[in-house]
Amino acid sequence: MGDVLAGIHAAWEFESDALVIRFERGIRTPKLYQVLRERRVPYEALASVTLTPGKRGTVVLHAVPRPGADPLMEAAAGQLKESSDPYRLVLPTDRETLAEYYRDELRALLPPEPGAAGAAGHGAGGPYDGLDALDGHGGPDGHGGLGGPDRGGVLDALGGAEDPYGAGGAVAPAERFLVAPPSGPLSFKAYDGKASFDGRAEVSFRWFWTGASSEKWKAGDQTFSVRDLCGIEWRSPDVFDGHLRLLARDGGPRPTQPDHDPASVVFGLGYGLVHESLPFAAAVLAAIRSSDRAPVPVGSRTPGAVAERIRHLGELHRAGLVTDEEFSTKKAELLAEL
């Protein structure tokens, strides 16, 4: 067992090769944390670590995951509120020095940013700049370092990529999920139906007569094979038009509105809450990616699969992780595969 840093609603344990995040299950703990319970995040799944001032006498230690490393964050697509972000550890300000130490220890596990100076390639500055490395590795209060014999090579796969959310540039997206998907819940009630997932091969929607549209009633209850899907679209229930939509590989026409689409369930009026629908979406997405690991020869990709990859590429572009030139070039390559 490694060092443990306890915060508000969660604790981080630092193992030799991974950060283990354990969430409290108290009444005031965000419900998403209670559902997730525990997450093991390999260091290679992290892009950067920051320390910033929080609210009402707190500081926030934030481990930023690599794009494409965590199915939960991929499904969320930036829609989570800060209070529900599972990678944030909130600490009272009297633990700031300890937080600085662990920030620097985690950063030491990341490759330096090209052309940057200071600790872990982040320059020099004050405690909130994420900048000053502590001298030595003894740590405050007698804590030992986080590393091990192979500490320097833990994140070689990142190839010296830069922080995707800082000023340095972009980290290459992970080629596969590095963090395990949530184990549950595998069913939840939406406004117009019940969504269920067997955890491996099939997703089903069973319509409610009180909420489902006539289009869905005409289509009947739906069962989808994971192998026939190329992705998911989750829109938070905290915003207008919240829904979960399954994206088919065949790329055929589909209704614009999710309440008319038999491949979608819609949220609202207390149905499809984040802690119910997001872990479900992440588990389905992980199963889709797992079933699609076999390489597809160039020129044989389905329109639906290509459309999904272009959509994902567009998200990276809007997030600033892909340049205009890279976006145009890669989009042209994908279209050429049709």
Coordinates of C-alpha atoms in Angstrom, one line a residue:
M1 CA 0.0 0.0 0.0
G2 CA 1.3 3.4 -0.9
D3 CA 0.9 6.9 0.6
V4 CA -2.7 8.1 1.1
L5 CA -3.8 11.7 0.7
A6 CA -7.3 12.2 2.2
G7 CA -9.5 15.1 1.0
I8 CA -13.1 16.1 1.1
H9 CA -15.3 13.2 -0.3
A10 CA -12.3 11.3 -1.6
A11 CA -8.8 9.9 -0.9
W12 CA -5.9 9.3 -3.3
E13 CA -3.6 6.3 -2.8
F14 CA -0.3 6.4 -4.6
E15 CA 0.8 3.0 -5.8
S16 CA 4.0 2.3 -7.7
D17 CA 2.2 2.3 -11.1
A18 CA -1.2 3.9 -10.5
L19 CA -3.3 6.4 -8.7
V20 CA -6.2 4.8 -6.8
I21 CA -9.1 7.1 -6.1
R22 CA -11.5 6.0 -3.4
F23 CA -14.7 7.9 -2.9
E24 CA -16.7 8.3 0.3
R25 CA -20.3 7.2 0.4
G26 CA -21.6 9.8 2.9
I27 CA -24.9 11.7 2.4
R28 CA -23.1 14.8 1.3
T29 CA -20.8 13.0 -1.2
P30 CA -21.8 13.7 -4.9
K31 CA -23.9 10.8 -6.1
L32 CA -21.6 10.1 -9.0
Y33 CA -18.7 9.5 -6.6
Q34 CA -20.9 7.1 -4.6
V35 CA -21.6 5.1 -7.7
L36 CA -18.0 5.0 -8.9
R37 CA -16.7 4.0 -5.4
E38 CA -13.1 3.4 -6.5
R39 CA -11.1 4.0 -9.6
R40 CA -7.6 2.8 -10.5
V41 CA -5.8 5.2 -12.8
P42 CA -2.4 4.1 -14.3
Y43 CA 0.0 7.0 -14.4
E44 CA 0.3 6.6 -18.1
A45 CA -3.4 7.7 -18.3
L46 CA -2.6 11.1 -16.9
A47 CA -1.6 14.1 -18.9
S48 CA -0.9 16.7 -16.1
V49 CA -1.5 17.6 -12.5
T50 CA -2.5 21.1 -11.2
L51 CA -3.0 22.7 -7.9
T52 CA -5.4 25.7 -7.7
P53 CA -7.2 27.7 -5.0
G54 CA -10.7 26.3 -4.2
K55 CA -13.8 27.8 -2.6
R56 CA -14.2 28.7 1.1
G57 CA -10.7 27.9 2.3
T58 CA -9.7 25.0 0.2
V59 CA -7.2 24.0 -2.5
V60 CA -7.9 21.6 -5.4
L61 CA -5.5 19.0 -6.7
H62 CA -6.5 18.0 -10.2
A63 CA -5.2 15.1 -12.1
V64 CA -6.0 15.7 -15.8
P65 CA -6.5 12.4 -17.8
R66 CA -5.2 11.9 -21.3
P67 CA -7.7 12.2 -24.0
G68 CA -9.1 8.8 -24.8
A69 CA -7.8 7.2 -21.7
D70 CA -10.9 7.0 -19.6
P71 CA -14.3 5.9 -21.0
L72 CA -16.2 7.9 -18.3
M73 CA -14.6 11.2 -19.3
E74 CA -14.9 10.4 -23.0
A75 CA -18.6 9.8 -22.6
A76 CA -19.0 13.0 -20.5
A77 CA -17.2 15.0 -23.3
G78 CA -16.6 17.9 -21.0
Q79 CA -20.1 18.2 -19.6
L80 CA -19.4 17.3 -16.0
K81 CA -19.7 20.0 -13.4
E82 CA -16.6 20.7 -11.4
S83 CA -18.2 19.3 -8.2
S84 CA -18.7 16.0 -9.9
D85 CA -15.3 15.7 -11.6
P86 CA -13.8 12.4 -10.2
Y87 CA -10.2 13.7 -10.9
R88 CA -10.5 16.6 -8.5
L89 CA -9.3 16.3 -4.8
V90 CA -10.5 19.1 -2.6
L91 CA -8.4 19.7 0.5
P92 CA -8.5 22.3 3.3
T93 CA -5.8 25.1 2.9
D94 CA -3.9 23.8 6.0
R95 CA -2.9 20.8 3.8
E96 CA -1.6 23.0 1.0
T97 CA 2.0 22.1 1.6
L98 CA 1.2 18.4 1.5
A99 CA -0.8 19.0 -1.7
E100 CA 2.1 20.8 -3.3
Y101 CA 4.4 17.8 -2.5
Y102 CA 2.1 15.2 -4.0
R103 CA 1.5 17.5 -7.0
D104 CA 5.2 17.6 -7.7
E105 CA 5.6 13.8 -7.0
L106 CA 2.9 13.1 -9.6
R107 CA 4.4 15.5 -12.1
A108 CA 7.7 13.7 -11.7
L109 CA 6.0 10.7 -13.2
L110 CA 5.1 12.6 -16.3
P111 CA 7.5 13.3 -19.1
P112 CA 8.8 16.9 -19.3
E113 CA 7.1 19.3 -21.6
P114 CA 9.3 20.2 -24.6
G115 CA 11.0 23.5 -24.1
A116 CA 9.6 24.1 -20.6
A117 CA 11.7 24.8 -17.5
G118 CA 11.3 24.1 -13.9
A119 CA 9.6 21.2 -12.1
A120 CA 8.2 18.6 -14.5
G121 CA 8.7 21.1 -17.3
H122 CA 6.2 23.7 -15.9
G123 CA 8.5 26.7 -15.3
A124 CA 8.9 28.5 -12.0
G125 CA 6.5 30.4 -9.8
G126 CA 4.3 30.2 -6.7
P127 CA 2.4 27.3 -5.2
Y128 CA -0.6 27.6 -7.5
D129 CA 1.4 27.8 -10.7
G130 CA 2.2 24.2 -10.4
L131 CA 5.8 25.1 -10.6
D132 CA 8.1 24.7 -7.7
A133 CA 9.4 21.2 -7.2
L134 CA 10.3 20.4 -3.6
D135 CA 14.0 19.7 -2.9
G136 CA 14.7 16.0 -2.4
H137 CA 12.2 13.2 -2.2
G138 CA 11.6 12.8 1.5
G139 CA 8.3 14.6 1.4
P140 CA 6.6 16.6 4.2
D141 CA 5.7 14.9 7.4
G142 CA 8.1 12.1 6.7
H143 CA 6.4 10.8 3.6
G144 CA 8.5 8.8 1.2
G145 CA 8.6 9.4 -2.6
L146 CA 6.0 7.9 -4.9
G147 CA 8.5 6.3 -7.3
G148 CA 10.1 3.0 -7.5
P149 CA 12.9 1.3 -9.5
D150 CA 11.1 1.9 -12.8
R151 CA 9.7 5.3 -11.9
G152 CA 11.3 7.1 -14.8
G153 CA 9.8 4.8 -17.4
V154 CA 6.2 4.7 -16.2
L155 CA 5.0 7.1 -18.9
D156 CA 7.3 6.5 -21.8
A157 CA 4.3 5.9 -24.0
L158 CA 3.4 9.6 -23.8
G159 CA 6.6 10.3 -25.7
G160 CA 7.2 13.7 -24.1
A161 CA 3.8 15.1 -25.1
E162 CA 2.7 18.3 -23.5
D163 CA -0.2 19.2 -21.2
P164 CA -3.4 19.2 -23.3
Y165 CA -5.1 21.7 -21.0
G166 CA -2.2 24.1 -20.4
A167 CA -0.1 26.4 -22.4
G168 CA 2.3 23.8 -23.6
G169 CA 0.4 22.0 -26.4
A170 CA -1.4 18.7 -26.8
V171 CA -0.9 15.2 -25.6
A172 CA -1.6 12.5 -28.2
P173 CA -4.8 10.7 -27.4
A174 CA -4.5 7.2 -25.9
E175 CA -4.9 4.4 -28.4
R176 CA -7.1 2.4 -26.0
F177 CA -8.9 3.0 -22.7
L178 CA -6.4 2.8 -19.8
V179 CA -8.9 3.2 -17.0
A180 CA -11.6 0.5 -16.4
P181 CA -15.2 1.5 -17.1
P182 CA -17.6 1.8 -14.2
S183 CA -19.1 -1.6 -13.2
G184 CA -22.6 -0.2 -12.7
P185 CA -25.3 0.7 -12.8
L186 CA -26.1 -1.3 -15.9
S187 CA -29.7 -0.1 -16.1
F188 CA -31.5 3.2 -15.5
K189 CA -34.9 4.8 -16.1
A190 CA -35.1 7.5 -18.7
Y191 CA -38.1 9.7 -19.2
D192 CA -39.4 7.6 -22.1
G193 CA -38.1 4.1 -21.3
K194 CA -35.7 1.9 -19.4
A195 CA -32.2 1.3 -20.7
S196 CA -30.4 -1.9 -19.9
F197 CA -27.0 -3.3 -20.7
D198 CA -25.8 -6.9 -20.1
G199 CA -22.3 -5.6 -19.5
R200 CA -20.8 -7.2 -22.7
A201 CA -22.9 -7.7 -25.8
E202 CA -26.4 -6.1 -25.9
V203 CA -28.1 -2.8 -25.0
S204 CA -31.9 -2.7 -24.8
F205 CA -34.5 0.0 -24.6
R206 CA -38.0 -0.8 -23.2
W207 CA -40.5 2.1 -23.8
F208 CA -42.8 3.6 -21.2
W209 CA -46.3 4.3 -22.5
T210 CA -46.4 7.5 -20.4
G211 CA -43.3 9.1 -22.0
A212 CA -42.4 7.4 -25.3
S213 CA -43.2 9.1 -28.6
S214 CA -45.5 7.5 -31.2
E215 CA -42.4 6.9 -33.4
K216 CA -40.9 4.8 -30.7
W217 CA -44.1 2.9 -30.0
K218 CA -44.4 2.1 -33.7
A219 CA -40.8 0.8 -33.8
G220 CA -41.3 -1.3 -30.6
D221 CA -38.8 -2.1 -27.9
Q222 CA -35.3 -2.2 -29.1
T223 CA -32.3 -4.5 -28.7
F224 CA -28.9 -3.5 -30.1
S225 CA -25.8 -5.6 -30.5
V226 CA -22.6 -3.9 -29.3
R227 CA -20.9 -5.1 -32.5
D228 CA -23.4 -3.1 -34.6
L229 CA -22.6 0.2 -32.8
C230 CA -19.7 2.6 -33.4
G231 CA -20.2 5.0 -30.5
I232 CA -22.6 6.7 -28.1
E233 CA -23.8 10.3 -27.7
W234 CA -24.5 11.4 -24.1
R235 CA -26.0 14.8 -23.4
S236 CA -26.2 15.7 -19.7
P237 CA -29.6 15.8 -18.1
D238 CA -28.5 19.1 -16.5
V239 CA -29.0 20.8 -19.9
F240 CA -31.9 21.1 -22.4
D241 CA -32.3 18.1 -24.7
G242 CA -30.5 15.6 -22.4
H243 CA -30.3 12.1 -23.9
L244 CA -28.4 9.0 -24.6
R245 CA -28.2 8.0 -28.2
L246 CA -26.6 4.9 -29.7
L247 CA -24.7 5.4 -32.9
A248 CA -25.0 2.6 -35.5
R249 CA -22.1 1.5 -37.7
D250 CA -24.2 1.5 -40.9
G251 CA -24.5 5.3 -40.7
G252 CA -28.0 5.2 -42.0
P253 CA -30.5 8.1 -41.7
R254 CA -31.9 8.8 -38.2
P255 CA -34.4 11.3 -36.8
T256 CA -32.8 14.6 -35.7
Q257 CA -34.7 14.7 -32.5
P258 CA -33.8 12.0 -29.9
D259 CA -37.4 11.7 -28.7
H260 CA -38.3 10.4 -32.2
D261 CA -35.2 8.2 -32.5
P262 CA -35.7 4.5 -31.3
A263 CA -31.9 4.4 -30.8
S264 CA -32.2 7.1 -28.1
V265 CA -33.7 7.5 -24.6
V266 CA -34.4 11.1 -23.4
F267 CA -33.8 12.6 -19.9
G268 CA -35.7 15.1 -17.9
L269 CA -38.0 15.5 -14.9
G270 CA -35.6 13.6 -12.7
Y271 CA -35.0 10.7 -15.2
G272 CA -31.6 9.8 -16.6
L273 CA -29.6 11.6 -13.8
V274 CA -25.9 12.0 -14.3
H275 CA -24.9 9.3 -11.7
E276 CA -27.2 6.8 -13.4
S277 CA -26.9 7.5 -17.1
L278 CA -23.2 8.5 -17.4
P279 CA -21.7 5.3 -15.9
F280 CA -24.1 3.4 -18.2
A281 CA -22.9 5.3 -21.2
A282 CA -19.2 4.8 -20.3
A283 CA -19.7 1.1 -19.9
V284 CA -21.4 0.8 -23.3
L285 CA -18.7 2.9 -24.9
A286 CA -15.9 0.7 -23.4
A287 CA -17.7 -2.4 -24.7
I288 CA -17.9 -0.9 -28.2
R289 CA -14.2 0.0 -28.3
S290 CA -13.3 -3.5 -26.9
S291 CA -15.3 -5.2 -29.7
D292 CA -13.7 -3.0 -32.3
R293 CA -10.0 -3.6 -31.5
A294 CA -9.4 -5.7 -34.6
P295 CA -7.9 -3.4 -37.3
V296 CA -10.2 -2.6 -40.2
P297 CA -8.5 -2.5 -43.6
V298 CA -8.4 0.9 -45.3
G299 CA -11.2 1.3 -47.7
S300 CA -13.5 -1.0 -45.8
R301 CA -14.8 1.2 -43.0
T302 CA -18.5 1.7 -42.8
P303 CA -19.9 5.3 -43.2
G304 CA -21.1 5.2 -39.6
A305 CA -17.7 4.3 -38.2
V306 CA -16.0 7.0 -40.3
A307 CA -18.6 9.6 -39.3
E308 CA -18.0 8.7 -35.6
R309 CA -14.2 9.1 -36.0
I310 CA -14.7 12.5 -37.7
R311 CA -17.0 13.6 -34.9
H312 CA -14.4 12.6 -32.3
L313 CA -11.7 14.4 -34.4
G314 CA -13.9 17.5 -34.4
E315 CA -14.2 17.3 -30.6
L316 CA -10.4 17.2 -30.3
H317 CA -10.2 20.2 -32.7
R318 CA -12.7 22.3 -30.7
A319 CA -10.8 21.5 -27.5
G320 CA -7.6 22.8 -29.1
L321 CA -5.9 19.4 -29.1
V322 CA -5.6 19.2 -32.9
T323 CA -4.5 22.1 -35.1
D324 CA -6.5 23.3 -38.1
E325 CA -4.0 21.7 -40.5
E326 CA -4.1 18.4 -38.6
F327 CA -7.9 18.4 -38.6
S328 CA -8.2 19.0 -42.3
T329 CA -5.5 16.4 -43.2
K330 CA -7.0 13.7 -41.0
K331 CA -10.5 14.4 -42.0
A332 CA -9.5 14.0 -45.7
E333 CA -7.8 10.7 -44.9
L334 CA -10.9 9.4 -43.2
L335 CA -13.2 10.5 -46.0
A336 CA -10.9 8.7 -48.4
E337 CA -11.5 5.4 -46.6
L338 CA -15.2 5.4 -47.7

